[in-house]
Amino acid sequence: MTTTPPFTPPAPPAASPEERFQSLIGAGEKIEPRDWMPDAYRNTMIRQIAQHAHSEVIGQQPEGNWITRAPTLVRKAILIAKVQDEAGHGLYLYSAAETLGVSRHELTEMLHAGRQKYSSIFNYPTLTWADIGCIGWLVDGAAITNQVMLSRTSYGPYARAMVKICKEESFHQRQGYEIMLALVKGTEAQRAMAQDALNRWWWPSLVMFGPPDTDSPHTPESVAWGIKLETNDELRQRFIDTTVPQADHLGLTIPDAELRWNEERGHYDFGPIDWDDFWRVIRGDGPCNRERMAHKLAAWNEGAWVREAAQAHAAKRAARAAAPTPVSDSPVSDSPAGVQR
Ligand code: 3HC
């Protein structure tokens, strides 16, 4: 008697790297460093993560300016911790960028050479203590709106870095709002200081989300690749909708005569944004661009001896580890006699 062998379906043709990449994106799964990815995806991720990392690092400057002048010891301790958090965020992000095959050193040099950017928002001065409140409330608030979305972005190491960063940014946003609350409950002069800071930070915070979708060259591809799950305009609208009631609660006035609730759209309408000013700032001509870069370069140059010392130490350790272990008849201990380690 003959038996029919079990039917084995023919193996499907092996998916090409492009097909595998697209199917991971389509299924909402993460792209990991080991995965094949198109060069343009890799370059976009390097550009965006590096710009984000540089923003965290340069972003320490406007706030660092107030560490010595914070009004109380508690405020000073909180501000020091916040500025330190920003440095940490920069380091996570440089590490995420390094998984794409570029070193932190190379990225830093590209920033210094003007070949990479940092966020426009850090080119404005911090004139009063209320500016520190506005940076937390508005700047960190805008950053979180964007970064909660990025915690679901398609590149795994970037998405995972965002999870921890967002938790810390939420604390930053609350401490900023709490500074504003304290000021509006204070004297007439303190309330005026809070209003003045809001007047100066409102519009620069709105442009943090990038140009309008119609003028955003990277948005279509970034949406198709799951890098951006929402567009610049969608996130900007969400930020406005969330922030207007917070300003109302503070009793402050947002400096936009056209701002009003649109029942039909279910969103706030707002006045025109000065995009010429945005482009001027990101091209290097904002109020503090030169000062920020000069400070960054000075810190980099002054830290050269630390980097050299760390490299010399690492080279010595590597040479010691590579040297053959000396063979001896009698065991030699480097412990002082009679001391057990
Ligand atoms: N500041 C500086 N440059 C900006 C910018 C801004 N606010 N918004 C857009 N740009 C630049 C883009 O980098 C791009 O430059 P390129 O043409 O030279 O490549 C150009 O303007 C066109 O903009 P696109 O909208 O096409 O660019 P993207 O798709 O990259 O979108 C973005 C811009 C929304 C900022 C996006 O890059 C992003 O989500 N980045 C990650 C988040 C980030 O960098 N946040 C910075 C603030 S972090 C922070 O504030 C720290 C916290 O502690 C407060």
PDB file of C-alpha atoms and ligand atoms in Angstrom, residues 47-48 51-52 55-56 82 86 89 117-122 139-140 143 146-147 149-150 158 169 172 207-211 215-219 222 228 232 278-279 282, ligand 1:
ATOM      1  CA  ARG A  47      19.013  64.661  11.490  1.00  0.00           C
ATOM      2  CA  GLN A  48      15.979  64.699  13.749  1.00  0.00           C
ATOM      3  CA  GLN A  51      18.670  68.225  16.323  1.00  0.00           C
ATOM      4  CA  HIS A  52      16.661  67.078  19.329  1.00  0.00           C
ATOM      5  CA  SER A  55      18.288  71.296  21.606  1.00  0.00           C
ATOM      6  CA  GLU A  56      18.449  69.615  25.000  1.00  0.00           C
ATOM      7  CA  LYS A  82      15.956  70.417  35.846  1.00  0.00           C
ATOM      8  CA  GLU A  86      18.207  68.332  30.144  1.00  0.00           C
ATOM      9  CA  HIS A  89      18.182  63.900  27.820  1.00  0.00           C
ATOM     10  CA  LYS A 117      20.339  72.813  13.981  1.00  0.00           C
ATOM     11  CA  TYR A 118      18.866  73.094  17.459  1.00  0.00           C
ATOM     12  CA  SER A 119      15.379  74.298  18.350  1.00  0.00           C
ATOM     13  CA  SER A 120      14.523  77.903  17.504  1.00  0.00           C
ATOM     14  CA  ILE A 121      13.108  78.415  21.007  1.00  0.00           C
ATOM     15  CA  PHE A 122      16.501  78.566  22.687  1.00  0.00           C
ATOM     16  CA  VAL A 139       8.354  75.368  26.196  1.00  0.00           C
ATOM     17  CA  ASP A 140       8.366  72.071  28.075  1.00  0.00           C
ATOM     18  CA  ALA A 143       8.055  69.729  23.899  1.00  0.00           C
ATOM     19  CA  ASN A 146       5.498  66.600  20.447  1.00  0.00           C
ATOM     20  CA  GLN A 147       7.392  63.972  22.436  1.00  0.00           C
ATOM     21  CA  MET A 149       3.699  61.415  19.954  1.00  0.00           C
ATOM     22  CA  LEU A 150       7.384  60.552  19.383  1.00  0.00           C
ATOM     23  CA  TYR A 158      14.287  56.939  19.744  1.00  0.00           C
ATOM     24  CA  GLU A 169       9.433  66.724  31.036  1.00  0.00           C
ATOM     25  CA  HIS A 172       9.412  70.251  34.292  1.00  0.00           C
ATOM     26  CA  VAL A 207       6.654  77.791  16.165  1.00  0.00           C
ATOM     27  CA  MET A 208       8.579  75.085  18.040  1.00  0.00           C
ATOM     28  CA  PHE A 209       6.307  72.605  16.212  1.00  0.00           C
ATOM     29  CA  GLY A 210       7.906  73.570  12.915  1.00  0.00           C
ATOM     30  CA  PRO A 211       6.568  75.318   9.812  1.00  0.00           C
ATOM     31  CA  ASP A 215       5.761  74.443   4.036  1.00  0.00           C
ATOM     32  CA  SER A 216       7.196  71.415   5.857  1.00  0.00           C
ATOM     33  CA  PRO A 217       9.340  69.506   3.339  1.00  0.00           C
ATOM     34  CA  HIS A 218       9.945  66.498   5.607  1.00  0.00           C
ATOM     35  CA  THR A 219       6.406  65.871   6.883  1.00  0.00           C
ATOM     36  CA  SER A 222       8.058  61.248   7.923  1.00  0.00           C
ATOM     37  CA  LYS A 228       5.616  61.484  12.716  1.00  0.00           C
ATOM     38  CA  ASN A 232       3.252  70.017  12.857  1.00  0.00           C
ATOM     39  CA  PHE A 278      10.792  81.822  12.520  1.00  0.00           C
ATOM     40  CA  TRP A 279      12.900  81.367   9.372  1.00  0.00           C
ATOM     41  CA  ILE A 282      16.537  79.177  12.411  1.00  0.00           C
TER      42      ILE A 282
HETATM   43  N1  3HC B   1      13.673  74.970  15.315  1.00  0.00           N
HETATM   44  C1  3HC B   1      14.688  74.784  14.448  1.00  0.00           C
HETATM   45  N2  3HC B   1      14.522  74.179  13.250  1.00  0.00           N
HETATM   46  C2  3HC B   1      13.283  73.754  12.940  1.00  0.00           C
HETATM   47  C3  3HC B   1      12.187  73.899  13.807  1.00  0.00           C
HETATM   48  C4  3HC B   1      12.418  74.554  15.033  1.00  0.00           C
HETATM   49  N3  3HC B   1      11.437  74.770  15.930  1.00  0.00           N
HETATM   50  N4  3HC B   1      11.102  73.371  13.215  1.00  0.00           N
HETATM   51  C5  3HC B   1      11.489  72.916  12.008  1.00  0.00           C
HETATM   52  N5  3HC B   1      12.797  73.156  11.851  1.00  0.00           N
HETATM   53  C6  3HC B   1      13.591  72.866  10.661  1.00  0.00           C
HETATM   54  C7  3HC B   1      13.683  71.379  10.364  1.00  0.00           C
HETATM   55  O1  3HC B   1      14.757  70.779  11.068  1.00  0.00           O
HETATM   56  C8  3HC B   1      13.898  71.386   8.876  1.00  0.00           C
HETATM   57  O2  3HC B   1      15.253  71.719   8.626  1.00  0.00           O
HETATM   58  P1  3HC B   1      16.048  71.200   7.286  1.00  0.00           P
HETATM   59  O3  3HC B   1      15.165  71.582   6.132  1.00  0.00           O
HETATM   60  O4  3HC B   1      17.334  71.923   7.335  1.00  0.00           O
HETATM   61  O5  3HC B   1      16.195  69.734   7.371  1.00  0.00           O
HETATM   62  C9  3HC B   1      13.050  72.563   8.413  1.00  0.00           C
HETATM   63  O6  3HC B   1      12.904  73.400   9.550  1.00  0.00           O
HETATM   64  C10 3HC B   1      11.708  72.175   7.861  1.00  0.00           C
HETATM   65  O7  3HC B   1      10.855  71.632   8.880  1.00  0.00           O
HETATM   66  P2  3HC B   1      10.055  70.253   8.792  1.00  0.00           P
HETATM   67  O8  3HC B   1       8.747  70.428   9.483  1.00  0.00           O
HETATM   68  O9  3HC B   1      10.002  69.771   7.387  1.00  0.00           O
HETATM   69  O10 3HC B   1      11.051  69.338   9.640  1.00  0.00           O
HETATM   70  P3  3HC B   1      10.749  68.067  10.539  1.00  0.00           P
HETATM   71  O11 3HC B   1       9.914  67.076   9.835  1.00  0.00           O
HETATM   72  O12 3HC B   1      12.046  67.597  11.084  1.00  0.00           O
HETATM   73  O13 3HC B   1       9.847  68.623  11.770  1.00  0.00           O
HETATM   74  C11 3HC B   1      10.193  69.020  14.119  1.00  0.00           C
HETATM   75  C12 3HC B   1      10.383  69.542  12.686  1.00  0.00           C
HETATM   76  C13 3HC B   1       8.705  68.951  14.421  1.00  0.00           C
HETATM   77  C14 3HC B   1      10.874  69.996  15.091  1.00  0.00           C
HETATM   78  C15 3HC B   1      10.785  67.600  14.204  1.00  0.00           C
HETATM   79  O14 3HC B   1      12.120  67.602  13.770  1.00  0.00           O
HETATM   80  C16 3HC B   1      10.758  67.022  15.587  1.00  0.00           C
HETATM   81  O15 3HC B   1       9.728  66.547  16.040  1.00  0.00           O
HETATM   82  N6  3HC B   1      11.907  66.976  16.269  1.00  0.00           N
HETATM   83  C17 3HC B   1      12.073  66.326  17.544  1.00  0.00           C
HETATM   84  C18 3HC B   1      11.696  67.185  18.688  1.00  0.00           C
HETATM   85  C19 3HC B   1      12.655  68.315  18.923  1.00  0.00           C
HETATM   86  O16 3HC B   1      13.697  68.467  18.310  1.00  0.00           O
HETATM   87  N7  3HC B   1      12.315  69.155  19.873  1.00  0.00           N
HETATM   88  C20 3HC B   1      13.164  70.296  20.164  1.00  0.00           C
HETATM   89  C21 3HC B   1      12.780  70.867  21.409  1.00  0.00           C
HETATM   90  S1  3HC B   1      13.356  69.838  22.716  1.00  0.00           S
HETATM   91  C22 3HC B   1      13.193  70.739  23.971  1.00  0.00           C
HETATM   92  O17 3HC B   1      12.557  71.706  23.821  1.00  0.00           O
HETATM   93  C23 3HC B   1      13.914  70.339  25.196  1.00  0.00           C
HETATM   94  C24 3HC B   1      13.127  70.507  26.400  1.00  0.00           C
HETATM   95  O18 3HC B   1      13.907  70.266  27.479  1.00  0.00           O
HETATM   96  C25 3HC B   1      12.477  71.791  26.524  1.00  0.00           C
END
